[in-house]
XYZ file of C-alpha atoms in Angstrom:
454
model
C 136.836 14.567 123.434
C 136.124 15.433 119.799
C 137.941 13.812 116.891
C 139.942 16.955 116.023
C 141.402 17.115 119.502
C 142.206 13.415 119.427
C 144.168 14.067 116.225
C 145.969 17.033 117.807
C 146.926 15.070 120.920
C 148.073 12.232 118.661
C 150.439 14.650 116.908
C 151.791 15.865 120.220
C 152.262 12.285 121.394
C 154.137 11.469 118.173
C 156.485 14.423 118.715
C 157.133 13.362 122.311
C 157.779 9.742 121.232
C 160.235 10.869 118.507
C 162.070 13.105 120.990
C 162.226 10.251 123.496
C 163.605 7.834 120.891
C 166.205 10.421 119.783
C 167.261 11.000 123.366
C 167.679 7.248 123.996
C 169.798 6.821 120.846
C 171.972 9.938 121.268
C 171.936 10.463 125.024
C 171.086 14.201 124.611
C 167.819 14.288 126.460
C 167.327 18.032 126.818
C 168.432 18.777 123.266
C 166.163 16.068 121.843
C 163.040 17.324 123.636
C 163.903 20.969 122.792
C 164.264 20.084 119.129
C 160.921 18.212 119.147
C 159.116 21.149 120.841
C 160.675 23.615 118.380
C 159.517 21.582 115.402
C 155.987 21.357 116.888
C 155.802 25.135 117.404
C 157.184 25.845 113.921
C 154.494 23.620 112.409
C 151.735 25.514 114.262
C 153.211 28.881 113.290
C 153.156 27.744 109.684
C 149.484 26.820 109.998
C 148.732 30.198 111.532
C 150.484 31.898 108.632
C 148.486 29.872 106.094
C 145.255 30.739 107.930
C 146.118 34.446 107.960
C 146.845 34.418 104.199
C 143.605 32.570 103.543
C 141.595 35.122 105.532
C 143.357 38.014 103.764
C 142.473 36.551 100.372
C 138.735 36.513 101.204
C 138.277 33.221 103.049
C 136.962 31.203 100.111
C 136.398 27.535 100.908
C 138.076 26.463 97.655
C 141.390 28.015 98.746
C 141.204 26.935 102.396
C 144.437 25.389 103.805
C 144.270 21.645 104.391
C 145.866 21.007 107.776
C 143.559 18.580 109.541
C 142.843 18.525 113.256
C 142.160 21.736 115.135
C 143.292 23.941 112.267
C 140.828 22.363 109.871
C 138.085 22.844 112.441
C 139.056 26.522 112.809
C 138.947 26.970 109.022
C 135.452 25.455 108.888
C 134.198 27.613 111.786
C 135.626 30.784 110.243
C 134.051 29.905 106.893
C 130.628 29.350 108.472
C 130.962 32.614 110.404
C 131.834 34.428 107.187
C 128.833 32.918 105.472
C 126.510 34.084 108.263
C 128.046 37.549 108.184
C 127.613 37.733 104.417
C 123.966 36.725 104.679
C 123.419 39.265 107.480
C 125.205 41.946 105.493
C 123.092 41.144 102.444
C 119.895 41.424 104.508
C 121.023 44.749 105.958
C 122.024 45.947 102.515
C 118.586 44.979 101.176
C 116.927 46.879 104.026
C 119.063 49.962 103.402
C 118.369 49.754 99.662
C 114.637 49.464 100.275
C 114.847 52.454 102.639
C 116.712 54.454 100.012
C 114.227 53.489 97.300
C 111.254 54.359 99.502
C 112.722 57.715 100.545
C 113.661 58.467 96.944
C 109.989 58.004 96.050
C 108.861 60.391 98.796
C 107.728 63.880 97.756
C 109.226 65.209 101.012
C 112.922 65.974 101.347
C 114.877 63.694 103.695
C 118.429 64.378 104.868
C 120.334 62.167 107.322
C 122.619 64.201 109.587
C 125.196 63.180 112.130
C 126.204 65.187 115.172
C 127.267 68.680 114.170
C 124.805 68.861 111.278
C 127.060 66.999 108.834
C 125.172 65.492 105.871
C 125.446 61.701 105.495
C 122.716 61.010 102.950
C 119.857 62.755 101.155
C 117.087 61.819 98.752
C 116.112 63.282 95.374
C 113.479 65.602 96.847
C 116.181 67.185 99.035
C 117.887 68.365 95.848
C 114.650 69.834 94.456
C 113.471 71.509 97.694
C 116.652 72.237 99.664
C 119.402 72.156 97.059
C 121.195 69.297 98.852
C 122.775 67.003 96.245
C 123.457 63.311 96.643
C 126.322 62.396 96.972
C 128.174 65.639 96.124
C 127.190 67.403 99.346
C 127.862 64.495 101.702
C 130.232 65.592 104.448
C 129.080 69.220 104.219
C 127.397 70.962 107.136
C 123.717 71.567 106.515
C 124.083 75.111 107.868
C 126.504 75.929 105.039
C 123.870 75.033 102.444
C 120.736 76.391 104.152
C 121.694 79.938 105.109
C 118.239 81.087 106.217
C 118.861 82.971 109.516
C 115.848 81.394 111.212
C 117.133 77.914 110.301
C 120.615 78.681 111.645
C 119.038 79.871 114.908
C 116.916 76.712 114.918
C 120.042 74.562 114.673
C 121.890 76.592 117.293
C 119.069 76.257 119.845
C 118.900 72.501 119.363
C 115.230 72.465 120.392
C 113.467 70.502 117.661
C 110.119 69.915 119.385
C 108.386 72.380 117.068
C 108.719 72.504 113.248
C 110.076 75.516 111.359
C 108.721 77.223 108.239
C 111.271 78.674 105.792
C 111.462 79.719 102.171
C 113.072 77.185 99.846
C 116.657 78.170 98.873
C 116.005 76.628 95.440
C 112.719 78.378 94.599
C 111.577 81.502 96.508
C 107.990 80.658 95.550
C 108.083 77.526 97.695
C 107.463 77.549 101.437
C 108.793 74.594 103.391
C 107.929 73.090 106.746
C 111.053 71.603 108.368
C 111.236 69.091 111.188
C 114.354 67.504 112.692
C 114.033 64.207 114.565
C 116.853 62.719 116.611
C 117.565 58.997 116.612
C 120.426 56.691 117.535
C 123.627 58.199 118.904
C 124.020 61.715 117.536
C 121.998 60.945 114.399
C 119.239 63.214 113.045
C 116.708 63.038 110.242
C 115.725 66.343 108.629
C 112.366 66.275 106.847
C 111.120 69.120 104.628
C 107.603 69.351 103.190
C 106.310 71.740 100.554
C 103.393 73.612 102.143
C 103.029 76.276 99.460
C 99.616 74.974 98.363
C 98.398 74.894 101.948
C 99.539 78.465 102.497
C 97.799 79.576 99.307
C 94.576 77.906 100.441
C 94.868 79.588 103.834
C 95.413 82.931 102.124
C 92.339 82.378 99.955
C 90.310 81.490 103.046
C 91.513 84.573 104.910
C 90.733 86.798 101.941
C 87.290 85.233 101.592
C 86.455 85.680 105.275
C 87.765 89.244 105.266
C 85.836 90.191 102.129
C 82.582 88.550 103.213
C 82.861 90.061 106.694
C 83.508 93.493 105.227
C 80.536 93.186 102.860
C 78.261 92.030 105.689
C 79.222 94.783 108.092
C 77.749 97.607 106.004
C 74.193 96.192 105.606
C 74.157 95.047 109.233
C 75.141 98.512 110.374
C 72.316 99.976 108.265
C 69.801 97.487 109.685
C 70.773 98.172 113.298
C 70.737 101.920 112.620
C 67.182 101.854 111.265
C 66.045 99.606 114.115
C 67.265 102.182 116.609
C 65.058 104.793 114.940
C 61.867 102.873 115.683
C 59.896 104.065 118.674
C 58.905 100.895 120.462
C 56.014 102.536 122.317
C 54.208 103.345 119.068
C 54.493 99.841 117.603
C 52.011 97.025 118.153
C 53.219 94.451 120.677
C 53.743 91.646 118.136
C 55.708 94.015 115.873
C 57.697 95.309 118.819
C 58.721 91.743 119.726
C 59.806 91.056 116.153
C 61.793 94.268 115.936
C 63.493 93.402 119.231
C 64.450 89.952 117.957
C 65.800 91.428 114.707
C 67.810 93.966 116.678
C 69.327 91.315 118.956
C 70.267 88.993 116.108
C 71.613 91.836 113.969
C 73.837 93.006 116.786
C 75.015 89.466 117.396
C 75.867 89.044 113.696
C 77.618 92.413 113.713
C 79.679 91.273 116.707
C 80.677 88.091 114.847
C 81.621 90.117 111.781
C 83.754 92.475 113.868
C 85.576 89.533 115.459
C 86.126 87.917 112.055
C 87.551 91.156 110.698
C 89.837 91.417 113.721
C 91.052 87.857 113.189
C 91.641 88.461 109.491
C 93.620 91.593 110.283
C 95.773 89.736 112.823
C 96.412 86.888 110.371
C 97.039 88.891 107.233
C 99.051 91.847 108.443
C 102.782 91.091 108.802
C 104.412 91.551 112.175
C 106.395 94.774 112.047
C 108.948 95.135 114.874
C 109.054 98.885 114.240
C 105.354 99.109 115.166
C 106.052 97.892 118.704
C 105.780 100.511 121.434
C 106.101 100.708 125.175
C 102.718 99.772 126.661
C 101.810 100.616 130.255
C 99.907 97.470 131.111
C 98.596 98.821 134.417
C 96.931 101.812 132.774
C 95.619 99.670 129.928
C 93.993 97.250 132.391
C 92.377 100.096 134.355
C 90.475 101.163 131.234
C 89.542 97.585 130.332
C 88.231 96.908 133.842
C 86.040 100.003 133.624
C 84.632 98.772 130.323
C 84.013 95.330 131.830
C 82.145 96.879 134.789
C 79.919 98.764 132.386
C 79.365 95.558 130.402
C 78.449 93.705 133.623
C 75.653 96.185 134.304
C 72.989 94.793 136.597
C 74.927 91.574 137.174
C 77.193 93.560 139.504
C 80.330 91.464 139.169
C 83.062 92.328 141.664
C 86.033 93.035 139.435
C 89.347 93.452 141.270
C 92.543 94.724 139.666
C 96.058 94.231 141.015
C 98.650 95.516 138.556
C 102.256 96.443 139.145
C 103.282 99.741 137.503
C 106.969 98.815 137.675
C 106.909 96.913 134.388
C 105.363 97.408 130.977
C 105.429 95.498 127.706
C 106.908 96.174 124.312
C 104.197 95.436 121.795
C 101.252 96.804 119.826
C 98.853 98.449 122.270
C 95.681 97.859 120.226
C 96.382 94.137 119.890
C 97.265 93.715 123.567
C 94.112 95.642 124.497
C 92.057 93.299 122.285
C 93.608 90.208 123.919
C 93.217 91.370 127.531
C 89.776 92.853 126.872
C 88.447 89.610 125.399
C 89.603 87.628 128.422
C 88.016 90.060 130.898
C 84.771 90.266 128.905
C 84.612 86.461 128.654
C 84.982 86.230 132.429
C 82.051 88.645 132.877
C 79.980 86.859 130.253
C 80.484 83.329 131.636
C 80.557 84.022 135.374
C 77.413 84.083 137.570
C 76.178 87.499 138.675
C 77.734 88.917 141.818
C 80.825 86.703 141.702
C 84.400 87.953 141.900
C 86.737 88.386 138.954
C 90.416 89.059 139.660
C 92.621 90.733 137.049
C 96.355 90.939 137.743
C 99.619 91.995 136.088
C 102.857 90.793 137.687
C 106.350 89.676 136.740
C 107.336 86.235 138.043
C 111.019 85.523 137.609
C 111.783 86.424 133.997
C 108.237 86.323 132.633
C 105.374 88.787 132.732
C 101.855 87.508 133.340
C 98.435 89.098 132.865
C 95.947 86.777 134.578
C 92.142 86.810 134.657
C 90.705 84.610 137.384
C 86.963 83.938 137.638
C 84.691 81.916 139.908
C 82.588 80.381 137.162
C 81.661 76.773 136.452
C 85.107 75.859 135.149
C 86.002 73.903 132.028
C 86.571 70.161 131.666
C 90.044 68.920 130.642
C 88.784 67.536 127.309
C 87.767 71.041 126.168
C 90.988 72.885 127.048
C 93.031 71.941 123.926
C 90.256 73.228 121.619
C 89.248 76.441 123.370
C 91.167 78.670 120.940
C 89.564 77.116 117.862
C 87.165 79.336 115.956
C 83.522 79.000 116.971
C 84.342 76.274 119.508
C 82.058 76.468 122.530
C 81.997 74.354 125.679
C 78.255 74.969 126.088
C 76.754 76.223 122.831
C 73.338 77.219 124.149
C 74.713 79.054 127.196
C 77.362 80.859 125.147
C 74.853 82.102 122.574
C 72.384 83.150 125.265
C 75.099 85.365 126.777
C 76.169 86.882 123.479
C 79.330 84.893 122.828
C 80.602 84.571 119.259
C 83.062 81.702 119.794
C 85.878 83.830 118.354
C 87.183 85.679 121.405
C 89.884 83.223 122.406
C 91.007 82.874 118.785
C 91.536 86.628 118.746
C 93.432 86.372 122.040
C 95.719 83.622 120.745
C 96.598 85.430 117.512
C 97.121 88.777 119.237
C 99.436 87.226 121.836
C 101.412 85.324 119.199
C 102.018 88.528 117.260
C 103.295 90.176 120.449
C 105.570 87.342 121.556
C 103.223 85.963 124.218
C 101.294 82.767 124.760
C 97.986 81.829 126.365
C 97.978 79.559 129.412
C 94.653 78.125 130.629
C 94.126 76.545 134.045
C 90.590 75.430 134.814
C 88.869 72.944 137.103
C 85.126 72.176 136.837
C 83.307 73.739 139.759
C 86.305 75.851 140.849
C 86.608 78.507 138.154
C 89.231 79.270 135.525
C 92.403 81.296 135.150
C 93.395 82.623 131.714
C 96.964 83.927 131.672
C 98.852 85.889 129.014
C 102.523 85.024 129.492
C 105.304 87.156 127.987
C 109.047 86.400 127.820
C 111.750 88.576 129.419
C 112.696 90.274 126.143
C 109.197 91.804 125.966
C 109.347 93.351 129.462
C 110.145 97.032 129.976
C 111.175 98.413 133.387
C 109.233 101.600 134.181
C 110.424 102.410 137.698
C 109.104 102.070 141.251
C 105.546 103.095 142.095
C 102.625 101.962 144.197
C 100.653 99.094 142.670
C 97.347 99.762 140.947
C 94.450 98.302 142.919
C 90.826 98.421 141.838
C 87.699 96.914 143.346
C 84.286 98.388 142.691
C 82.785 96.406 145.591
C 84.825 98.580 147.980
C 82.779 101.690 147.059
C 79.685 101.812 149.301
C 78.097 104.492 147.135
C 77.935 102.200 144.137
C 80.885 103.585 142.218
C 81.965 101.020 139.674
C 85.706 101.591 139.859
C 88.266 102.865 142.324
C 91.984 103.150 141.696
C 94.962 103.850 143.861
C 97.809 104.512 141.435
């Protein structure tokens, strides 16, 4: 038993002894013990009242009540607990202050939001980039200050996996990249970065590529035109070989220039919803398959087409043709002669899918994330030998993005590849019931390259 409890039991024993003595002298036993118990309780209530006043006044040790026993021990424990809490609070306050100072020094805007998009805190850059003032706008909804329609839709969806680019509400010359990250319980951190310089650099690069490609196309066209005028039979053999090499390389360069110009056009031209039209995908694929069969030539690829005529797409026909055509041509270019290539157009659930399946060598998993990069090749020597420019899939990606689609690649080494153009439900157009379009040139015993059953 500790000393404080010995003191407390001593007090209780003293009260009992006094009550017993009073009862023996007066003969009122019950009244004497009741009076002693009442006095004991009143004393403790008084100590509780003193403790409550002390805590209300701040709990300073200099003003602590002096009661001895258990109450003195309680006062000491409460004081030590207060001291620990103060030290913890000071540490947390230092951490918060350091966080505020560090975020204030950031060039990126930072806004702390609670559930519902209500602003709790913001840094200085948020005022300069987003117009969110600290602390005047605390308690406001971020959607009331940033009225960009795309941002309001972004908040409504609640899907913050991808960032969002918007124009700064403070300065229309600034373009911002926004990202919202969730943390804690209903807490969010909105970060905004000024990407105006990056966009200007990208614009300069696009202009440079477009201008250089345009300037190169004219002399290359002249060179290839003059080469076609040479009669190979009249030239010496060594000259004929040189002319052939020049012709091949000129045509390859011209193909690269054409792809670069196509990419520049896709990047630089704004997406105009009014330019979208109803595209019959089945008919578009029939023409592209015929072109691919002609491109295959002596390699005699078996190109099969299975396209439903019940659905079409709303988009820009030339861009969709470029995307689908590149995928089919790539399959012909990178698939061994005589193998089968399957082209299909179907609607699965709420999404439309144009798929090109080949029986080539397949692509390793490490290459898949980089396939749509410009000039990226899985096998450089093989791609160049077959006339590849390394730009086809970049063209496909940009064309699909402009038409609301995305590219899905499924490939296994040794088992071929499937390149799919996937379109959301809002891009689908119902055309009515009809027999599916089927095409397979291998089914024609007379050597016809294409047969259709519309």
